[in-house]
Each structure stands twice: as structure tokens, then as C-alpha cells.
PDB file of C-alpha atoms in Angstrom:
ATOM      1  CA  UNK U  17      -2.174  -2.550 -19.487  1.00  0.00           C
ATOM      2  CA  UNK U  18       0.964  -1.968 -17.921  1.00  0.00           C
ATOM      3  CA  UNK U  19       1.124  -2.016 -13.655  1.00  0.00           C
ATOM      4  CA  UNK U  20       3.186  -0.176 -11.388  1.00  0.00           C
ATOM      5  CA  UNK U  21       3.077  -2.122  -7.569  1.00  0.00           C
ATOM      6  CA  UNK U  22       5.111  -0.138  -5.198  1.00  0.00           C
ATOM      7  CA  UNK U  23       5.508   0.272  -1.845  1.00  0.00           C
ATOM      8  CA  UNK U  24       6.840   1.651   1.247  1.00  0.00           C
ATOM      9  CA  UNK U  25       7.696  -0.894   4.157  1.00  0.00           C
ATOM     10  CA  UNK U  26       9.935  -1.478   6.979  1.00  0.00           C
ATOM     11  CA  UNK U  27       9.946  -4.683   7.750  1.00  0.00           C
ATOM     12  CA  UNK U  28       8.319  -6.539   4.796  1.00  0.00           C
ATOM     13  CA  UNK U  29       4.526  -6.868   5.962  1.00  0.00           C
ATOM     14  CA  UNK U  30       3.712  -4.088   3.567  1.00  0.00           C
ATOM     15  CA  UNK U  31       5.907  -5.596   0.545  1.00  0.00           C
ATOM     16  CA  UNK U  32       4.493  -8.986   1.294  1.00  0.00           C
ATOM     17  CA  UNK U  33       0.980  -6.956   0.676  1.00  0.00           C
ATOM     18  CA  UNK U  34       2.161  -5.469  -2.448  1.00  0.00           C
ATOM     19  CA  UNK U  35       3.957  -8.937  -3.891  1.00  0.00           C
ATOM     20  CA  UNK U  36       0.388 -10.543  -3.388  1.00  0.00           C
ATOM     21  CA  UNK U  37      -1.475  -7.877  -5.156  1.00  0.00           C
ATOM     22  CA  UNK U  38       1.180  -7.424  -7.978  1.00  0.00           C
ATOM     23  CA  UNK U  39       0.831 -11.619  -8.188  1.00  0.00           C
ATOM     24  CA  UNK U  40      -3.217 -11.321  -8.568  1.00  0.00           C
ATOM     25  CA  UNK U  41      -3.035  -8.703 -11.360  1.00  0.00           C
ATOM     26  CA  UNK U  42      -0.298 -10.633 -13.401  1.00  0.00           C
ATOM     27  CA  UNK U  43      -2.710 -13.971 -12.711  1.00  0.00           C
ATOM     28  CA  UNK U  44      -5.558 -11.787 -14.228  1.00  0.00           C
ATOM     29  CA  UNK U  45      -3.205 -10.864 -17.243  1.00  0.00           C
ATOM     30  CA  UNK U  46      -1.812  -7.248 -16.760  1.00  0.00           C
ATOM     31  CA  UNK U  47       1.897  -6.414 -17.064  1.00  0.00           C
ATOM     32  CA  UNK U  48       2.990  -5.673 -13.935  1.00  0.00           C
ATOM     33  CA  UNK U  49       6.353  -4.037 -12.230  1.00  0.00           C
ATOM     34  CA  UNK U  50       6.858  -5.103  -8.435  1.00  0.00           C
ATOM     35  CA  UNK U  51       8.887  -2.308  -6.755  1.00  0.00           C
ATOM     36  CA  UNK U  52       9.959  -0.743  -3.433  1.00  0.00           C
ATOM     37  CA  UNK U  53       8.541   2.935  -3.377  1.00  0.00           C
ATOM     38  CA  UNK U  54      12.268   4.306  -3.192  1.00  0.00           C
ATOM     39  CA  UNK U  55      13.428   2.482  -5.725  1.00  0.00           C
ATOM     40  CA  UNK U  56      10.825   3.944  -8.543  1.00  0.00           C
ATOM     41  CA  UNK U  57      12.303   6.116 -10.621  1.00  0.00           C
ATOM     42  CA  UNK U  58       9.090   7.373 -12.781  1.00  0.00           C
ATOM     43  CA  UNK U  59       5.599   6.620 -13.265  1.00  0.00           C
ATOM     44  CA  UNK U  60       5.060   7.676 -16.890  1.00  0.00           C
ATOM     45  CA  UNK U  61       5.741   4.355 -17.963  1.00  0.00           C
ATOM     46  CA  UNK U  62       2.746   2.712 -16.514  1.00  0.00           C
ATOM     47  CA  UNK U  63      -0.960   3.111 -17.286  1.00  0.00           C
ATOM     48  CA  UNK U  64      -2.024   2.145 -13.411  1.00  0.00           C
ATOM     49  CA  UNK U  65      -0.167   2.475 -10.162  1.00  0.00           C
ATOM     50  CA  UNK U  66      -0.817   0.723  -7.113  1.00  0.00           C
ATOM     51  CA  UNK U  67       0.781   2.097  -4.263  1.00  0.00           C
ATOM     52  CA  UNK U  68       0.703   1.415  -0.767  1.00  0.00           C
ATOM     53  CA  UNK U  69       2.742   1.856   2.877  1.00  0.00           C
ATOM     54  CA  UNK U  70       2.723   0.964   6.224  1.00  0.00           C
ATOM     55  CA  UNK U  71       1.565   3.173   8.854  1.00  0.00           C
ATOM     56  CA  UNK U  72       3.278   4.150  11.605  1.00  0.00           C
ATOM     57  CA  UNK U  73       1.944   6.726  13.885  1.00  0.00           C
ATOM     58  CA  UNK U  74      -0.969   7.146  11.104  1.00  0.00           C
ATOM     59  CA  UNK U  75       1.402   8.428   8.822  1.00  0.00           C
ATOM     60  CA  UNK U  76       2.651   6.593   5.649  1.00  0.00           C
ATOM     61  CA  UNK U  77       6.319   5.883   5.447  1.00  0.00           C
ATOM     62  CA  UNK U  78       8.290   8.840   3.569  1.00  0.00           C
ATOM     63  CA  UNK U  79       9.258   6.651   0.493  1.00  0.00           C
ATOM     64  CA  UNK U  80       6.109   6.000  -0.305  1.00  0.00           C
ATOM     65  CA  UNK U  81       4.449   9.250   0.272  1.00  0.00           C
ATOM     66  CA  UNK U  82       7.455  11.124  -1.316  1.00  0.00           C
ATOM     67  CA  UNK U  83       6.734   9.342  -4.203  1.00  0.00           C
ATOM     68  CA  UNK U  84       3.311  10.149  -4.227  1.00  0.00           C
ATOM     69  CA  UNK U  85       4.124  13.870  -3.628  1.00  0.00           C
ATOM     70  CA  UNK U  86       7.084  13.351  -6.303  1.00  0.00           C
ATOM     71  CA  UNK U  87       4.569  12.306  -8.948  1.00  0.00           C
ATOM     72  CA  UNK U  88       1.650  13.881  -8.514  1.00  0.00           C
ATOM     73  CA  UNK U  89       0.711  15.653 -11.915  1.00  0.00           C
ATOM     74  CA  UNK U  90       2.111  11.787 -13.609  1.00  0.00           C
ATOM     75  CA  UNK U  91      -0.201  10.187 -11.223  1.00  0.00           C
ATOM     76  CA  UNK U  92      -3.069  12.352 -12.093  1.00  0.00           C
ATOM     77  CA  UNK U  93      -2.878  10.924 -15.597  1.00  0.00           C
ATOM     78  CA  UNK U  94      -3.340   7.601 -14.391  1.00  0.00           C
ATOM     79  CA  UNK U  95      -5.556   4.935 -12.588  1.00  0.00           C
ATOM     80  CA  UNK U  96      -4.220   5.091  -9.082  1.00  0.00           C
ATOM     81  CA  UNK U  97      -5.179   2.820  -6.425  1.00  0.00           C
ATOM     82  CA  UNK U  98      -3.811   3.346  -2.359  1.00  0.00           C
ATOM     83  CA  UNK U  99      -3.604   0.792   0.147  1.00  0.00           C
ATOM     84  CA  UNK U 100      -2.009   1.516   3.513  1.00  0.00           C
ATOM     85  CA  UNK U 101      -1.117  -1.508   6.274  1.00  0.00           C
ATOM     86  CA  UNK U 102      -1.183  -0.820   9.868  1.00  0.00           C
ATOM     87  CA  UNK U 103      -2.548  -2.017  13.437  1.00  0.00           C
ATOM     88  CA  UNK U 104      -6.120  -3.067  13.556  1.00  0.00           C
ATOM     89  CA  UNK U 105      -6.524  -1.915  16.888  1.00  0.00           C
ATOM     90  CA  UNK U 106      -5.002   1.065  16.283  1.00  0.00           C
ATOM     91  CA  UNK U 107      -6.160   1.710  12.686  1.00  0.00           C
ATOM     92  CA  UNK U 108      -9.957   1.267  12.653  1.00  0.00           C
ATOM     93  CA  UNK U 109     -11.947   0.578   9.454  1.00  0.00           C
ATOM     94  CA  UNK U 110     -13.224   4.020   8.555  1.00  0.00           C
ATOM     95  CA  UNK U 111     -11.003   6.106  10.805  1.00  0.00           C
ATOM     96  CA  UNK U 112      -9.398   8.469   8.308  1.00  0.00           C
ATOM     97  CA  UNK U 113      -5.936   8.590   7.895  1.00  0.00           C
ATOM     98  CA  UNK U 114      -4.531  11.964   7.422  1.00  0.00           C
ATOM     99  CA  UNK U 115      -1.741  11.926   5.364  1.00  0.00           C
ATOM    100  CA  UNK U 116      -3.100   9.102   2.932  1.00  0.00           C
ATOM    101  CA  UNK U 117      -6.309   9.906   2.602  1.00  0.00           C
ATOM    102  CA  UNK U 118      -5.046  13.621   1.583  1.00  0.00           C
ATOM    103  CA  UNK U 119      -2.170  12.005  -0.524  1.00  0.00           C
ATOM    104  CA  UNK U 120      -5.421   9.598  -2.220  1.00  0.00           C
ATOM    105  CA  UNK U 121      -7.051  13.166  -2.911  1.00  0.00           C
ATOM    106  CA  UNK U 122      -3.910  14.782  -4.083  1.00  0.00           C
ATOM    107  CA  UNK U 123      -3.764  11.964  -6.867  1.00  0.00           C
ATOM    108  CA  UNK U 124      -7.699  11.438  -7.529  1.00  0.00           C
ATOM    109  CA  UNK U 125      -7.308   7.880  -6.493  1.00  0.00           C
ATOM    110  CA  UNK U 126      -9.909   5.357  -7.034  1.00  0.00           C
ATOM    111  CA  UNK U 127      -9.843   4.031  -3.982  1.00  0.00           C
ATOM    112  CA  UNK U 128      -7.972   3.556  -0.576  1.00  0.00           C
ATOM    113  CA  UNK U 129      -8.460   0.771   1.492  1.00  0.00           C
ATOM    114  CA  UNK U 130      -6.839  -0.211   4.453  1.00  0.00           C
ATOM    115  CA  UNK U 131      -5.788  -3.758   5.636  1.00  0.00           C
ATOM    116  CA  UNK U 132      -4.794  -4.921   9.208  1.00  0.00           C
ATOM    117  CA  UNK U 133      -1.042  -5.467   9.376  1.00  0.00           C
ATOM    118  CA  UNK U 134       1.727  -7.635  11.660  1.00  0.00           C
ATOM    119  CA  UNK U 135       3.621  -6.387  14.410  1.00  0.00           C
ATOM    120  CA  UNK U 136       6.526  -8.774  15.517  1.00  0.00           C
ATOM    121  CA  UNK U 137       7.697  -7.578  18.880  1.00  0.00           C
ATOM    122  CA  UNK U 138      11.102  -9.285  18.320  1.00  0.00           C
ATOM    123  CA  UNK U 139      12.189  -7.217  15.075  1.00  0.00           C
ATOM    124  CA  UNK U 140      10.931  -3.241  16.547  1.00  0.00           C
ATOM    125  CA  UNK U 141      13.976  -1.462  17.797  1.00  0.00           C
ATOM    126  CA  UNK U 142      13.880  -0.193  21.526  1.00  0.00           C
ATOM    127  CA  UNK U 143      12.197   3.259  20.426  1.00  0.00           C
ATOM    128  CA  UNK U 144       9.791   1.214  18.422  1.00  0.00           C
ATOM    129  CA  UNK U 145       9.567  -0.980  21.425  1.00  0.00           C
ATOM    130  CA  UNK U 146       8.713   1.815  23.913  1.00  0.00           C
ATOM    131  CA  UNK U 147       6.040   3.203  21.546  1.00  0.00           C
ATOM    132  CA  UNK U 148       4.367  -0.090  21.217  1.00  0.00           C
ATOM    133  CA  UNK U 149       4.291  -0.512  25.031  1.00  0.00           C
ATOM    134  CA  UNK U 150       2.256   2.418  25.922  1.00  0.00           C
ATOM    135  CA  UNK U 151      -0.105   1.428  22.683  1.00  0.00           C
ATOM    136  CA  UNK U 152      -0.379  -2.155  23.907  1.00  0.00           C
ATOM    137  CA  UNK U 153      -1.411  -3.682  20.600  1.00  0.00           C
ATOM    138  CA  UNK U 154      -1.893  -6.900  20.071  1.00  0.00           C
ATOM    139  CA  UNK U 155       1.413  -8.592  18.338  1.00  0.00           C
ATOM    140  CA  UNK U 156       1.088 -11.168  16.066  1.00  0.00           C
ATOM    141  CA  UNK U 157       0.518 -11.373  12.223  1.00  0.00           C
ATOM    142  CA  UNK U 158      -3.176  -9.854  11.166  1.00  0.00           C
ATOM    143  CA  UNK U 159      -2.717  -9.837   7.510  1.00  0.00           C
ATOM    144  CA  UNK U 160      -5.687 -11.539   5.709  1.00  0.00           C
ATOM    145  CA  UNK U 161      -4.563 -12.430   1.852  1.00  0.00           C
ATOM    146  CA  UNK U 162      -7.726 -13.618   1.291  1.00  0.00           C
ATOM    147  CA  UNK U 163      -8.922 -10.027   1.437  1.00  0.00           C
ATOM    148  CA  UNK U 164      -5.865  -8.787  -0.017  1.00  0.00           C
ATOM    149  CA  UNK U 165      -6.198 -10.881  -2.946  1.00  0.00           C
ATOM    150  CA  UNK U 166      -9.768 -10.009  -3.595  1.00  0.00           C
ATOM    151  CA  UNK U 167      -9.397  -6.210  -3.490  1.00  0.00           C
ATOM    152  CA  UNK U 168      -6.216  -6.921  -5.803  1.00  0.00           C
ATOM    153  CA  UNK U 169      -9.213  -8.846  -8.235  1.00  0.00           C
ATOM    154  CA  UNK U 170     -11.592  -5.929  -8.076  1.00  0.00           C
ATOM    155  CA  UNK U 171      -8.757  -3.314  -9.004  1.00  0.00           C
ATOM    156  CA  UNK U 172      -7.979  -5.282 -11.428  1.00  0.00           C
ATOM    157  CA  UNK U 173     -11.310  -5.696 -13.120  1.00  0.00           C
ATOM    158  CA  UNK U 174     -12.151  -1.948 -12.965  1.00  0.00           C
ATOM    159  CA  UNK U 175      -8.533  -1.599 -14.907  1.00  0.00           C
ATOM    160  CA  UNK U 176     -10.310  -3.670 -17.439  1.00  0.00           C
ATOM    161  CA  UNK U 177     -12.979  -1.937 -17.798  1.00  0.00           C
ATOM    162  CA  UNK U 178     -11.154   0.885 -18.498  1.00  0.00           C
ATOM    163  CA  UNK U 179      -8.871  -0.457 -20.433  1.00  0.00           C
ATOM    164  CA  UNK U 180     -11.756  -1.257 -22.570  1.00  0.00           C
ATOM    165  CA  UNK U 181     -13.002   2.150 -23.034  1.00  0.00           C
TER     166      UNK U 181
END
């Protein structure tokens, strides 16, 4: 089974999450391509697509959201899994993310999960720092790569079941 793992990432944190997912799926024996969302030309080459994005103000990055919107029909015909990466104090488990949830519904995604992200103050531009000052979230890396790999293993198990049918 050929799988695309693709991400929309501004500073690389979400890209690292996607890379961990891709590596786990490769370890499970899947043929995996890993690309930034802005570099994906089409999804019709793949049996399954895992797409993720950084979340800013409850919105996905434009490149990831546009990838989903531009390929709705093709994604409907594939196994799709989605993930969002954002700051846990701002994005709480169970809290709906209107855009991500709508995108997941649009392509009939099997699952959409949220992972805590990474906030590195020194990498933010002036405008982003002003917003972050107002929100006052904790700064640091809150990603749990064990949780991320566990999710990738569950996705892999589900893809194996689909491939066996």
C-alpha cells in the first residue's frame, strides 16, 4: 500500500511530527512518500493519505488546507487520516477546530487527532510575538513523540485491515 504523509508547517515542528509518522509507517512495511503540503502535485498516486497541519488561531496553514480542498474528490476515494499540531493550553482535547473538523468531514477522513505543539519564542516574528504575549501560553516543546508513534501504529493497523479486504 502506498501512503502519502504530508504537512503544512511554518517552523518545522509539525513537519517533524509528520516525519515521525512517516518513519513509523515505513517501519510497518508501507511504501511512504513524505512531502510538504505545498509540494504535493496530486494524491491520485496513493492508496492512503495522512495530512497534518500546524494550527494558528484555530486555523490550519493555508498550504495544507488548500491541499485538502483542491483534492476533495480524490481524497474521498482514499483512506485519509488527519492531524493538527497546536499549543495544548490554547487547543484543548475535545475542543472543536472548525476548519480542521470541516476539512475532515469534507473528505470523509477516518480520523482527525490533535497533538500538542512546540512554541519557540526566538523563532517568532514581531506580529506573532504580540499575539503570543496576549495569549500567554507556556513556551517550549510539548510534543509527545511516543503518543505520535502510537497513533501512527494504529493508523498502520487500520490500513493493513483495509488492504486485506
